[in-house]
């Protein structure tokens, strides 16, 4: 399986990063070795002194498809959860300043903690899903999918022009503003609506 991620997909986050709004989805991948499931702890890697959390709605692909038209895209995912696009911000900044790919800053082991999936029925209107992340019990990120620059359907349509989507593939759809650093013994808890879907420790 593969993990497809979309960067800068909320304008408030693009603003906090000092980046212009993308005209096309900004796409990168994480390998399956970055997955961290079942609320297992995240271990801060030795190569970074500045790991950030980014809470994102994640789609689970349920059907094989390529070059999917936007009007049919909603048939290609069947459940959602919250995932963390853990980012070695120091590595990402230095690599991108040097004009190099920053893939390793987001694709290292454990860089994709993944919550428990909920069905689309439970999630409600996919264009109006609110979610939030708490760090040590304090809300640090709040988002709503009505504020996405590229909707779920438009993301699926766009990325399937380049990658065949397969059952079990995941799409991280971007993070709202409020990203920030984690330290040892922090606890991250994420909610879709009022439902807790992820809850893990930083070690
Ligand atoms: Zn992200």
mmCIF file with all atom_site columns, C-alpha atoms and ligand atoms in Angstrom, residues 6 54 56 85 106, ligand 1:
data_model
loop_
_atom_site.group_PDB
_atom_site.id
_atom_site.type_symbol
_atom_site.label_atom_id
_atom_site.label_alt_id
_atom_site.label_comp_id
_atom_site.label_asym_id
_atom_site.label_entity_id
_atom_site.label_seq_id
_atom_site.pdbx_PDB_ins_code
_atom_site.Cartn_x
_atom_site.Cartn_y
_atom_site.Cartn_z
_atom_site.occupancy
_atom_site.B_iso_or_equiv
_atom_site.pdbx_formal_charge
_atom_site.auth_seq_id
_atom_site.auth_comp_id
_atom_site.auth_asym_id
_atom_site.auth_atom_id
_atom_site.pdbx_PDB_model_num
ATOM   1 C  CA  . UNK A 1 6   ? -1.277 16.698 0.225  1.00 0.00 ? 6   UNK A CA  1
ATOM   2 C  CA  . UNK A 1 54  ? 0.266  18.120 11.709 1.00 0.00 ? 54  UNK A CA  1
ATOM   3 C  CA  . UNK A 1 56  ? -4.986 15.722 9.027  1.00 0.00 ? 56  UNK A CA  1
ATOM   4 C  CA  . UNK A 1 85  ? 1.891  14.064 9.310  1.00 0.00 ? 85  UNK A CA  1
ATOM   5 C  CA  . UNK A 1 106 ? 8.219  13.442 6.465  1.00 0.00 ? 106 UNK A CA  1
HETATM 6 ZN ZN1 . LIG B 2 .   ? 0.909  17.761 6.205  1.00 0.00 ? 1   LIG B ZN1 1
#
